[in-house]
PDB file of C-alpha atoms and ligand atoms in Angstrom:
ATOM      1  CA  MET A 878      -0.027   0.008   0.021  1.00 88.00           C
ATOM      2  CA  ILE A 879       1.389   3.443  -1.013  1.00 96.00           C
ATOM      3  CA  LYS A 880       1.378   5.877   1.931  1.00 97.00           C
ATOM      4  CA  HIS A 881       0.371   9.371   0.864  1.00 98.00           C
ATOM      5  CA  TYR A 882       0.557  12.557   3.086  1.00 99.00           C
ATOM      6  CA  LEU A 883      -2.384  14.512   1.636  1.00 99.00           C
ATOM      7  CA  GLN A 884      -3.728  15.814   5.057  1.00 98.00           C
ATOM      8  CA  PHE A 885      -2.550  15.763   8.676  1.00 98.00           C
ATOM      9  CA  SER A 886      -4.998  12.941   9.477  1.00 98.00           C
ATOM     10  CA  ASP A 887      -3.200  10.587   7.165  1.00 98.00           C
ATOM     11  CA  LEU A 888      -0.766   9.700   9.958  1.00 98.00           C
ATOM     12  CA  ASP A 889      -1.558   8.766  13.615  1.00 98.00           C
ATOM     13  CA  ALA A 890      -0.290   9.780  16.929  1.00 98.00           C
ATOM     14  CA  SER A 891       2.368   6.984  17.132  1.00 98.00           C
ATOM     15  CA  GLU A 892       3.607   7.811  13.557  1.00 98.00           C
ATOM     16  CA  TYR A 893       3.954  11.527  14.581  1.00 98.00           C
ATOM     17  CA  ALA A 894       5.869  10.500  17.812  1.00 98.00           C
ATOM     18  CA  TYR A 895       8.341   8.654  15.582  1.00 98.00           C
ATOM     19  CA  LEU A 896       8.601  11.527  13.077  1.00 98.00           C
ATOM     20  CA  PHE A 897       9.256  14.184  15.713  1.00 98.00           C
ATOM     21  CA  GLU A 898      12.054  11.981  17.147  1.00 98.00           C
ATOM     22  CA  ARG A 899      13.544  11.219  13.783  1.00 98.00           C
ATOM     23  CA  ALA A 900      13.386  14.838  12.721  1.00 98.00           C
ATOM     24  CA  ALA A 901      15.359  15.749  15.870  1.00 98.00           C
ATOM     25  CA  LEU A 902      17.970  13.175  14.999  1.00 98.00           C
ATOM     26  CA  ILE A 903      18.185  14.421  11.353  1.00 98.00           C
ATOM     27  CA  LYS A 904      18.453  17.958  12.488  1.00 98.00           C
ATOM     28  CA  ARG A 905      21.349  17.079  14.914  1.00 98.00           C
ATOM     29  CA  ARG A 906      23.143  15.372  12.178  1.00 98.00           C
ATOM     30  CA  PHE A 907      22.691  18.267   9.809  1.00 98.00           C
ATOM     31  CA  LYS A 908      24.086  20.649  12.505  1.00 98.00           C
ATOM     32  CA  ALA A 909      27.123  18.508  13.024  1.00 98.00           C
ATOM     33  CA  TYR A 910      27.737  18.140   9.235  1.00 98.00           C
ATOM     34  CA  GLU A 911      27.209  14.415   9.469  1.00 98.00           C
ATOM     35  CA  LYS A 912      25.850  12.756   6.269  1.00 97.00           C
ATOM     36  CA  HIS A 913      22.344  11.347   6.500  1.00 98.00           C
ATOM     37  CA  GLN A 914      21.976   9.909   3.044  1.00 98.00           C
ATOM     38  CA  THR A 915      19.117   7.400   3.370  1.00 98.00           C
ATOM     39  CA  LEU A 916      17.466   8.462   0.038  1.00 98.00           C
ATOM     40  CA  SER A 917      20.428   8.230  -2.330  1.00 98.00           C
ATOM     41  CA  ASP A 918      19.374   7.579  -5.947  1.00 96.00           C
ATOM     42  CA  ARG A 919      15.732   8.580  -5.083  1.00 98.00           C
ATOM     43  CA  THR A 920      14.120  11.331  -7.066  1.00 98.00           C
ATOM     44  CA  LEU A 921      11.523  13.826  -5.825  1.00 98.00           C
ATOM     45  CA  ALA A 922       9.278  15.664  -8.205  1.00 98.00           C
ATOM     46  CA  LEU A 923       8.165  19.162  -6.816  1.00 98.00           C
ATOM     47  CA  ILE A 924       5.014  20.493  -8.594  1.00 98.00           C
ATOM     48  CA  PHE A 925       4.055  24.097  -7.888  1.00 98.00           C
ATOM     49  CA  GLU A 926       0.855  25.662  -9.065  1.00 96.00           C
ATOM     50  CA  LYS A 927       1.294  28.462  -6.518  1.00 97.00           C
ATOM     51  CA  ALA A 928       4.315  30.557  -5.496  1.00 97.00           C
ATOM     52  CA  SER A 929       6.745  29.306  -2.716  1.00 98.00           C
ATOM     53  CA  THR A 930      10.012  30.152  -1.029  1.00 98.00           C
ATOM     54  CA  ARG A 931      10.122  27.890   2.062  1.00 98.00           C
ATOM     55  CA  THR A 932       8.465  24.898   0.675  1.00 98.00           C
ATOM     56  CA  ARG A 933      10.672  24.745  -2.501  1.00 98.00           C
ATOM     57  CA  VAL A 934      13.923  25.360  -0.634  1.00 98.00           C
ATOM     58  CA  SER A 935      13.193  22.958   2.280  1.00 99.00           C
ATOM     59  CA  PHE A 936      12.176  20.067   0.021  1.00 99.00           C
ATOM     60  CA  GLU A 937      14.902  20.700  -2.541  1.00 98.00           C
ATOM     61  CA  ALA A 938      17.773  21.158  -0.040  1.00 98.00           C
ATOM     62  CA  GLY A 939      16.436  18.393   2.158  1.00 98.00           C
ATOM     63  CA  MET A 940      16.312  15.897  -0.787  1.00 98.00           C
ATOM     64  CA  TYR A 941      19.886  16.736  -1.905  1.00 98.00           C
ATOM     65  CA  GLN A 942      21.105  16.441   1.747  1.00 98.00           C
ATOM     66  CA  MET A 943      19.536  12.880   1.811  1.00 98.00           C
ATOM     67  CA  GLY A 944      21.436  11.885  -1.306  1.00 98.00           C
ATOM     68  CA  GLY A 945      18.533  12.175  -3.734  1.00 98.00           C
ATOM     69  CA  SER A 946      17.738  14.670  -6.421  1.00 98.00           C
ATOM     70  CA  VAL A 947      14.718  16.707  -7.457  1.00 98.00           C
ATOM     71  CA  VAL A 948      12.739  17.742 -10.564  1.00 98.00           C
ATOM     72  CA  HIS A 949      10.976  21.113 -10.326  1.00 97.00           C
ATOM     73  CA  LEU A 950       7.825  21.656 -12.362  1.00 96.00           C
ATOM     74  CA  THR A 951       5.389  24.657 -12.404  1.00 95.00           C
ATOM     75  CA  THR A 952       2.104  25.224 -14.182  1.00 88.00           C
ATOM     76  CA  GLY A 953       3.732  27.709 -16.552  1.00 88.00           C
ATOM     77  CA  ASP A 954       6.512  25.514 -17.792  1.00 90.00           C
ATOM     78  CA  SER A 955       4.875  22.097 -17.944  1.00 92.00           C
ATOM     79  CA  GLN A 956       1.799  20.581 -19.692  1.00 93.00           C
ATOM     80  CA  LEU A 957      -0.019  20.896 -16.417  1.00 89.00           C
ATOM     81  CA  GLY A 958      -0.840  24.458 -17.464  1.00 89.00           C
ATOM     82  CA  ARG A 959      -2.084  23.297 -20.811  1.00 90.00           C
ATOM     83  CA  ALA A 960      -4.806  21.096 -19.553  1.00 91.00           C
ATOM     84  CA  GLU A 961      -3.229  17.690 -19.655  1.00 95.00           C
ATOM     85  CA  PRO A 962      -5.518  15.614 -17.403  1.00 95.00           C
ATOM     86  CA  ILE A 963      -4.256  15.404 -13.785  1.00 95.00           C
ATOM     87  CA  GLU A 964      -4.655  11.570 -13.987  1.00 96.00           C
ATOM     88  CA  ASP A 965      -2.427  11.353 -16.953  1.00 97.00           C
ATOM     89  CA  SER A 966       0.156  13.549 -15.386  1.00 97.00           C
ATOM     90  CA  ALA A 967       0.100  11.385 -12.338  1.00 97.00           C
ATOM     91  CA  LYS A 968       0.643   8.269 -14.329  1.00 98.00           C
ATOM     92  CA  VAL A 969       3.570   9.585 -16.278  1.00 98.00           C
ATOM     93  CA  ILE A 970       5.430  11.537 -13.529  1.00 98.00           C
ATOM     94  CA  SER A 971       5.125   8.719 -11.024  1.00 98.00           C
ATOM     95  CA  ARG A 972       6.729   6.262 -13.423  1.00 98.00           C
ATOM     96  CA  MET A 973       9.999   8.370 -13.370  1.00 98.00           C
ATOM     97  CA  VAL A 974      10.367   9.567  -9.731  1.00 98.00           C
ATOM     98  CA  ASP A 975      10.026   7.927  -6.276  1.00 98.00           C
ATOM     99  CA  LEU A 976       8.194  10.667  -4.610  1.00 98.00           C
ATOM    100  CA  VAL A 977       5.956  13.663  -5.518  1.00 98.00           C
ATOM    101  CA  MET A 978       5.137  16.826  -3.713  1.00 98.00           C
ATOM    102  CA  ILE A 979       2.358  19.134  -4.976  1.00 98.00           C
ATOM    103  CA  ARG A 980       1.293  22.650  -4.091  1.00 98.00           C
ATOM    104  CA  THR A 981      -2.020  23.445  -5.773  1.00 97.00           C
ATOM    105  CA  PHE A 982      -5.622  24.791  -5.385  1.00 97.00           C
ATOM    106  CA  GLU A 983      -8.397  22.352  -4.563  1.00 98.00           C
ATOM    107  CA  GLN A 984      -7.638  19.299  -2.399  1.00 98.00           C
ATOM    108  CA  THR A 985      -9.628  17.236  -4.895  1.00 98.00           C
ATOM    109  CA  LYS A 986      -6.797  17.858  -7.329  1.00 97.00           C
ATOM    110  CA  ILE A 987      -4.103  16.375  -5.211  1.00 98.00           C
ATOM    111  CA  GLU A 988      -6.432  13.500  -4.315  1.00 98.00           C
ATOM    112  CA  ALA A 989      -6.976  12.731  -7.977  1.00 98.00           C
ATOM    113  CA  PHE A 990      -3.118  12.823  -8.539  1.00 98.00           C
ATOM    114  CA  ALA A 991      -2.527  10.454  -5.592  1.00 98.00           C
ATOM    115  CA  GLN A 992      -5.205   7.998  -6.818  1.00 98.00           C
ATOM    116  CA  HIS A 993      -3.206   7.574 -10.159  1.00 98.00           C
ATOM    117  CA  SER A 994       0.208   7.756  -8.733  1.00 98.00           C
ATOM    118  CA  ARG A 995       2.548   4.776  -8.281  1.00 98.00           C
ATOM    119  CA  VAL A 996       4.521   6.661  -5.664  1.00 98.00           C
ATOM    120  CA  PRO A 997       3.741   8.515  -2.423  1.00 98.00           C
ATOM    121  CA  VAL A 998       2.371  12.044  -2.783  1.00 98.00           C
ATOM    122  CA  ILE A 999       2.935  14.908  -0.223  1.00 99.00           C
ATOM    123  CA  ASN A1000       0.673  17.871   0.142  1.00 99.00           C
ATOM    124  CA  GLY A1001       2.827  21.024  -0.142  1.00 98.00           C
ATOM    125  CA  LEU A1002      -0.265  23.190   0.458  1.00 98.00           C
ATOM    126  CA  THR A1003      -3.716  23.283  -0.984  1.00 98.00           C
ATOM    127  CA  ASN A1004      -6.660  25.640  -0.505  1.00 98.00           C
ATOM    128  CA  GLU A1005      -7.807  23.406   2.421  1.00 98.00           C
ATOM    129  CA  PHE A1006      -4.706  22.102   4.121  1.00 98.00           C
ATOM    130  CA  HIS A1007      -1.025  22.692   4.833  1.00 98.00           C
ATOM    131  CA  PRO A1008       0.085  19.535   6.753  1.00 99.00           C
ATOM    132  CA  CYS A1009       3.912  19.897   6.212  1.00 99.00           C
ATOM    133  CA  GLN A1010       3.750  23.331   7.882  1.00 99.00           C
ATOM    134  CA  ILE A1011       1.955  22.009  10.986  1.00 99.00           C
ATOM    135  CA  LEU A1012       4.272  19.021  11.182  1.00 99.00           C
ATOM    136  CA  ALA A1013       7.099  21.624  11.451  1.00 99.00           C
ATOM    137  CA  ASP A1014       5.249  23.875  13.748  1.00 99.00           C
ATOM    138  CA  ILE A1015       4.553  21.111  16.295  1.00 99.00           C
ATOM    139  CA  PHE A1016       8.047  19.861  16.024  1.00 99.00           C
ATOM    140  CA  THR A1017       9.156  23.428  16.825  1.00 99.00           C
ATOM    141  CA  TYR A1018       6.809  23.607  19.812  1.00 99.00           C
ATOM    142  CA  ILE A1019       8.220  20.311  21.184  1.00 98.00           C
ATOM    143  CA  GLU A1020      11.710  21.684  20.741  1.00 98.00           C
ATOM    144  CA  HIS A1021      10.960  24.748  22.814  1.00 98.00           C
ATOM    145  CA  ARG A1022       8.377  23.549  25.252  1.00 98.00           C
ATOM    146  CA  GLY A1023       8.072  19.730  25.190  1.00 98.00           C
ATOM    147  CA  SER A1024       4.820  17.866  24.364  1.00 98.00           C
ATOM    148  CA  ILE A1025       1.974  19.714  22.962  1.00 98.00           C
ATOM    149  CA  ALA A1026      -0.633  17.357  24.378  1.00 98.00           C
ATOM    150  CA  GLY A1027      -3.068  19.147  26.767  1.00 98.00           C
ATOM    151  CA  LYS A1028      -1.956  22.602  25.607  1.00 98.00           C
ATOM    152  CA  THR A1029      -3.921  25.437  24.171  1.00 99.00           C
ATOM    153  CA  VAL A1030      -3.181  26.945  20.737  1.00 99.00           C
ATOM    154  CA  ALA A1031      -4.821  30.350  19.834  1.00 99.00           C
ATOM    155  CA  TRP A1032      -5.669  30.742  16.192  1.00 99.00           C
ATOM    156  CA  VAL A1033      -6.247  34.459  15.212  1.00 98.00           C
ATOM    157  CA  GLY A1034      -7.487  35.060  11.754  1.00 98.00           C
ATOM    158  CA  ASP A1035      -8.715  33.345   8.596  1.00 98.00           C
ATOM    159  CA  GLY A1036     -10.481  29.993   8.864  1.00 98.00           C
ATOM    160  CA  ASN A1037      -8.126  28.784   6.197  1.00 98.00           C
ATOM    161  CA  ASN A1038      -5.798  25.916   5.160  1.00 98.00           C
ATOM    162  CA  MET A1039      -3.595  26.448   8.240  1.00 98.00           C
ATOM    163  CA  ALA A1040      -6.540  26.718  10.643  1.00 98.00           C
ATOM    164  CA  ASN A1041      -7.999  23.452   9.273  1.00 98.00           C
ATOM    165  CA  THR A1042      -4.762  21.637   9.672  1.00 98.00           C
ATOM    166  CA  TRP A1043      -4.253  22.814  13.235  1.00 98.00           C
ATOM    167  CA  LEU A1044      -7.845  21.437  14.021  1.00 98.00           C
ATOM    168  CA  GLN A1045      -6.852  18.043  12.467  1.00 98.00           C
ATOM    169  CA  ALA A1046      -3.630  18.059  14.621  1.00 98.00           C
ATOM    170  CA  ALA A1047      -5.480  18.883  17.764  1.00 98.00           C
ATOM    171  CA  GLU A1048      -7.790  15.868  17.379  1.00 98.00           C
ATOM    172  CA  ILE A1049      -4.818  13.647  16.676  1.00 98.00           C
ATOM    173  CA  LEU A1050      -2.324  14.863  19.205  1.00 98.00           C
ATOM    174  CA  GLY A1051      -4.674  15.862  22.008  1.00 98.00           C
ATOM    175  CA  PHE A1052      -4.491  19.584  22.382  1.00 98.00           C
ATOM    176  CA  LYS A1053      -7.117  22.395  22.128  1.00 98.00           C
ATOM    177  CA  VAL A1054      -7.459  25.177  19.571  1.00 98.00           C
ATOM    178  CA  HIS A1055      -9.149  28.484  20.507  1.00 98.00           C
ATOM    179  CA  VAL A1056     -10.287  30.027  17.200  1.00 98.00           C
ATOM    180  CA  SER A1057     -11.146  33.619  16.546  1.00 98.00           C
ATOM    181  CA  THR A1058     -12.011  34.618  12.932  1.00 98.00           C
ATOM    182  CA  PRO A1059     -13.905  37.573  11.518  1.00 98.00           C
ATOM    183  CA  ARG A1060     -17.531  36.887  10.646  1.00 98.00           C
ATOM    184  CA  GLY A1061     -17.741  35.223   7.215  1.00 98.00           C
ATOM    185  CA  TYR A1062     -14.281  33.639   7.544  1.00 98.00           C
ATOM    186  CA  GLU A1063     -15.247  30.957  10.122  1.00 98.00           C
ATOM    187  CA  ILE A1064     -13.982  27.292  10.254  1.00 97.00           C
ATOM    188  CA  ASP A1065     -16.116  24.900   8.299  1.00 97.00           C
ATOM    189  CA  GLN A1066     -15.880  21.540  10.119  1.00 96.00           C
ATOM    190  CA  SER A1067     -16.746  19.474   7.145  1.00 96.00           C
ATOM    191  CA  VAL A1068     -13.934  21.116   5.102  1.00 98.00           C
ATOM    192  CA  ALA A1069     -11.509  20.798   8.044  1.00 98.00           C
ATOM    193  CA  GLY A1070     -12.177  17.152   8.040  1.00 97.00           C
ATOM    194  CA  ILE A1071     -12.452  16.693  11.845  1.00 97.00           C
ATOM    195  CA  ARG A1072     -14.582  14.135  13.669  1.00 94.00           C
ATOM    196  CA  SER A1073     -16.176  16.530  16.228  1.00 94.00           C
ATOM    197  CA  GLY A1074     -16.069  19.994  17.747  1.00 95.00           C
ATOM    198  CA  ALA A1075     -14.548  18.680  20.941  1.00 97.00           C
ATOM    199  CA  SER A1076     -10.983  19.938  20.311  1.00 97.00           C
ATOM    200  CA  TYR A1077     -11.696  23.559  19.404  1.00 98.00           C
ATOM    201  CA  GLN A1078     -13.592  26.448  20.910  1.00 98.00           C
ATOM    202  CA  VAL A1079     -14.768  29.581  18.921  1.00 98.00           C
ATOM    203  CA  PHE A1080     -14.241  33.122  20.362  1.00 98.00           C
ATOM    204  CA  LYS A1081     -15.634  36.398  18.863  1.00 98.00           C
ATOM    205  CA  ASP A1082     -12.913  38.415  20.412  1.00 98.00           C
ATOM    206  CA  PRO A1083      -9.407  37.459  19.337  1.00 98.00           C
ATOM    207  CA  LYS A1084      -7.920  38.634  22.687  1.00 98.00           C
ATOM    208  CA  GLN A1085     -10.174  36.255  24.540  1.00 98.00           C
ATOM    209  CA  ALA A1086      -9.004  33.386  22.245  1.00 98.00           C
ATOM    210  CA  CYS A1087      -5.498  34.179  23.348  1.00 98.00           C
ATOM    211  CA  ALA A1088      -6.227  34.276  26.997  1.00 98.00           C
ATOM    212  CA  GLY A1089      -3.987  31.678  28.775  1.00 98.00           C
ATOM    213  CA  ALA A1090      -2.893  30.172  25.397  1.00 99.00           C
ATOM    214  CA  ASP A1091       0.443  28.358  25.123  1.00 99.00           C
ATOM    215  CA  LEU A1092       0.902  29.266  21.571  1.00 99.00           C
ATOM    216  CA  VAL A1093      -0.471  32.127  19.610  1.00 99.00           C
ATOM    217  CA  THR A1094      -0.518  31.734  15.841  1.00 98.00           C
ATOM    218  CA  THR A1095      -1.898  33.603  12.751  1.00 98.00           C
ATOM    219  CA  ASP A1096      -1.510  33.772   8.982  1.00 98.00           C
ATOM    220  CA  VAL A1097      -2.021  36.280   6.137  1.00 98.00           C
ATOM    221  CA  TRP A1098      -5.382  37.841   5.722  1.00 98.00           C
ATOM    222  CA  THR A1099      -5.479  36.797   2.090  1.00 98.00           C
ATOM    223  CA  SER A1100      -4.145  33.376   1.042  1.00 98.00           C
ATOM    224  CA  MET A1101      -2.954  32.576  -2.337  1.00 98.00           C
ATOM    225  CA  GLY A1102      -5.797  32.193  -4.853  1.00 96.00           C
ATOM    226  CA  PHE A1103      -7.997  34.612  -2.961  1.00 97.00           C
ATOM    227  CA  GLU A1104      -6.308  37.781  -4.120  1.00 97.00           C
ATOM    228  CA  ALA A1105      -9.448  39.261  -5.624  1.00 98.00           C
ATOM    229  CA  GLU A1106     -10.907  39.575  -2.143  1.00 98.00           C
ATOM    230  CA  ASN A1107      -8.034  41.616  -0.819  1.00 97.00           C
ATOM    231  CA  GLU A1108      -9.746  44.901  -0.190  1.00 98.00           C
ATOM    232  CA  GLU A1109     -12.794  43.267   1.410  1.00 98.00           C
ATOM    233  CA  ARG A1110     -10.593  41.166   3.642  1.00 98.00           C
ATOM    234  CA  ARG A1111      -8.449  44.127   4.749  1.00 98.00           C
ATOM    235  CA  LYS A1112     -11.538  45.622   6.208  1.00 98.00           C
ATOM    236  CA  ALA A1113     -12.967  42.479   7.762  1.00 98.00           C
ATOM    237  CA  PHE A1114      -9.641  41.449   9.425  1.00 98.00           C
ATOM    238  CA  ALA A1115      -8.712  44.930  10.731  1.00 98.00           C
ATOM    239  CA  ASN A1116      -9.171  43.749  14.489  1.00 98.00           C
ATOM    240  CA  TRP A1117      -7.489  40.331  13.895  1.00 98.00           C
ATOM    241  CA  ARG A1118      -3.864  41.590  14.164  1.00 98.00           C
ATOM    242  CA  VAL A1119      -1.781  39.853  16.770  1.00 98.00           C
ATOM    243  CA  ASP A1120      -0.374  42.573  18.970  1.00 98.00           C
ATOM    244  CA  ALA A1121       1.296  43.061  22.304  1.00 98.00           C
ATOM    245  CA  GLY A1122      -1.972  42.990  24.151  1.00 98.00           C
ATOM    246  CA  MET A1123      -2.950  39.664  22.787  1.00 98.00           C
ATOM    247  CA  MET A1124       0.458  38.171  23.675  1.00 98.00           C
ATOM    248  CA  ALA A1125       0.085  39.719  27.189  1.00 98.00           C
ATOM    249  CA  ALA A1126      -3.268  37.854  27.530  1.00 98.00           C
ATOM    250  CA  ALA A1127      -1.634  34.574  26.722  1.00 98.00           C
ATOM    251  CA  ASP A1128       0.483  32.449  29.135  1.00 98.00           C
ATOM    252  CA  PRO A1129       3.706  34.225  29.944  1.00 98.00           C
ATOM    253  CA  GLN A1130       5.627  31.279  28.421  1.00 98.00           C
ATOM    254  CA  ALA A1131       3.514  31.452  25.236  1.00 98.00           C
ATOM    255  CA  LEU A1132       5.179  31.202  21.850  1.00 99.00           C
ATOM    256  CA  PHE A1133       4.274  33.085  18.692  1.00 99.00           C
ATOM    257  CA  MET A1134       4.288  31.261  15.344  1.00 99.00           C
ATOM    258  CA  HIS A1135       3.484  32.299  11.738  1.00 98.00           C
ATOM    259  CA  CYS A1136       4.056  29.993   8.740  1.00 98.00           C
ATOM    260  CA  LEU A1137       5.354  33.017   6.755  1.00 98.00           C
ATOM    261  CA  PRO A1138       5.439  35.040   4.545  1.00 98.00           C
ATOM    262  CA  ALA A1139       4.149  37.681   6.967  1.00 98.00           C
ATOM    263  CA  HIS A1140       2.821  41.114   6.522  1.00 98.00           C
ATOM    264  CA  ARG A1141       3.864  43.239   9.476  1.00 98.00           C
ATOM    265  CA  GLY A1142       1.177  45.715  10.477  1.00 98.00           C
ATOM    266  CA  GLU A1143      -1.601  43.539   8.991  1.00 98.00           C
ATOM    267  CA  GLU A1144      -2.018  40.120  10.667  1.00 98.00           C
ATOM    268  CA  VAL A1145       0.817  40.696  13.130  1.00 98.00           C
ATOM    269  CA  ASP A1146       2.618  43.648  14.619  1.00 98.00           C
ATOM    270  CA  ALA A1147       6.342  43.972  14.133  1.00 98.00           C
ATOM    271  CA  ASP A1148       7.125  43.913  17.832  1.00 98.00           C
ATOM    272  CA  VAL A1149       5.340  40.503  18.145  1.00 98.00           C
ATOM    273  CA  ILE A1150       6.857  38.679  15.035  1.00 98.00           C
ATOM    274  CA  ASP A1151      10.272  40.213  15.807  1.00 98.00           C
ATOM    275  CA  GLY A1152       9.901  40.005  19.620  1.00 98.00           C
ATOM    276  CA  PRO A1153      11.279  37.493  22.175  1.00 98.00           C
ATOM    277  CA  GLN A1154       8.319  35.023  22.084  1.00 98.00           C
ATOM    278  CA  SER A1155       8.447  34.596  18.300  1.00 99.00           C
ATOM    279  CA  VAL A1156       9.924  31.360  16.986  1.00 99.00           C
ATOM    280  CA  VAL A1157       9.173  31.939  13.295  1.00 98.00           C
ATOM    281  CA  TRP A1158      12.721  31.427  11.997  1.00 98.00           C
ATOM    282  CA  ASP A1159      12.904  28.028  13.850  1.00 98.00           C
ATOM    283  CA  GLU A1160       9.586  27.157  12.340  1.00 98.00           C
ATOM    284  CA  ALA A1161      10.842  27.954   8.898  1.00 98.00           C
ATOM    285  CA  GLU A1162      14.114  26.020   9.279  1.00 98.00           C
ATOM    286  CA  ASN A1163      12.227  23.018  10.781  1.00 99.00           C
ATOM    287  CA  ARG A1164      10.218  22.592   7.621  1.00 99.00           C
ATOM    288  CA  MET A1165      13.362  21.070   6.182  1.00 99.00           C
ATOM    289  CA  HIS A1166      14.190  18.712   9.068  1.00 99.00           C
ATOM    290  CA  ALA A1167      10.629  17.605   9.613  1.00 99.00           C
ATOM    291  CA  GLN A1168      10.108  16.980   5.847  1.00 99.00           C
ATOM    292  CA  LYS A1169      13.334  15.005   5.578  1.00 99.00           C
ATOM    293  CA  ALA A1170      11.923  12.659   8.333  1.00 98.00           C
ATOM    294  CA  LEU A1171       8.560  12.538   6.409  1.00 99.00           C
ATOM    295  CA  MET A1172      10.089  11.712   3.062  1.00 99.00           C
ATOM    296  CA  GLU A1173      12.269   8.990   4.537  1.00 98.00           C
ATOM    297  CA  TYR A1174       9.217   7.509   6.413  1.00 98.00           C
ATOM    298  CA  LEU A1175       7.000   7.481   3.313  1.00 98.00           C
ATOM    299  CA  LEU A1176       9.671   5.761   1.283  1.00 98.00           C
ATOM    300  CA  LEU A1177      11.463   3.479   3.752  1.00 98.00           C
ATOM    301  CA  GLY A1178       9.220   3.200   6.828  1.00 98.00           C
ATOM    302  CA  ARG A1179      10.460   3.270  10.354  1.00 98.00           C
ATOM    303  CA  GLN A1180      14.343   3.259  10.656  1.00 97.00           C
ATOM    304  CA  ASP A1181      16.274   2.126  13.738  1.00 85.00           C
TER     305      ASP A1181
HETATM  306  N1  LIG B1392       5.065  28.671   4.780  1.00 68.07           N
HETATM  307  C1  LIG B1392       5.248  28.247   3.533  1.00 68.07           C
HETATM  308  O1  LIG B1392       4.632  27.342   3.136  1.00 68.07           O
HETATM  309  O2  LIG B1392       6.020  29.174   2.791  1.00 68.07           O
HETATM  310  P1  LIG B1392       6.169  29.213   1.200  1.00 68.07           P
HETATM  311  O3  LIG B1392       4.908  29.786   0.619  1.00 68.07           O
HETATM  312  O4  LIG B1392       7.290  30.238   1.039  1.00 68.07           O
HETATM  313  O5  LIG B1392       6.523  27.930   0.749  1.00 68.07           O
HETATM  314  N1  LIG B1393      -2.639  30.451   4.020  1.00 68.07           N
HETATM  315  C1  LIG B1393      -1.482  30.840   3.241  1.00 68.07           C
HETATM  316  C2  LIG B1393      -0.317  30.060   3.645  1.00 68.07           C
HETATM  317  C3  LIG B1393       1.017  30.466   2.830  1.00 68.07           C
HETATM  318  C4  LIG B1393       2.161  29.588   3.245  1.00 68.07           C
HETATM  319  C5  LIG B1393      -1.742  30.582   1.796  1.00 68.07           C
HETATM  320  O1  LIG B1393      -2.463  29.628   1.437  1.00 68.07           O
HETATM  321  O2  LIG B1393      -1.449  31.452   0.985  1.00 68.07           O
END
């Protein structure tokens, strides 16, 4: 059976426990300039239908460090942008590479690709989910504060792909999410793909959502693909800017996270993202270490 990583719920708690330990080991080796080339001769295809900095660099550098190589495709420079059926693309690409990462629009597109792929497919962001980011974020939380089980994460902002993925993670790893979104941008439980509402609570006031939280996190007001709504969103989200007051309402030990790219003065104030509670650079770096563990796991299973 091929193991895909299309959403956070594709792996269970014990698999995550393994991945977080493995990522820590892989990171230690990287920092010590020790080789960790468990994927030599393997090839990863990276397919981007949306822009990226972190996702591309982390997967590409990570694969080379593991002894493998990458092929980079975008909509503009491949037949993907000229209406070749996704199923045909999946059949062809997956005969030539060992692993595929896709960043695209609808989740149904990546699911269709995976259904016709001979090799594991990884979600590098869709409109609905961003599992690799939350994998790295939780790894980062554990590095700084230990287990996330029983903790509270405050989500301030759009009920988007990041929010949905946090909700899935909360169900699997046993923590709570306090969600505050402007009206019209709420979480849709059926899109988030969660079993119940037990692991999250909705707050009208973003500061209340932050009260006592162990981690405060947010994201851009306008995600990729929603640019036409930019002006409307700027008005609706004006009060959903993480500021010093919200951080002061959180637990004194609270961390601040943002998947990046960030817009200072919109969803977060500069003194928060550039302040002492922010771990955004660790989060970004940890994309690479966590995804190296993920790629190895999907291709080789658990390693001793
Ligand atoms: N956080 C994240 O996925 O960044 P990129 O869009 O730069 O890949
Ligand atoms: N929610 C953002 C995340 C970017 C990494 C987007 O989808 O554009």
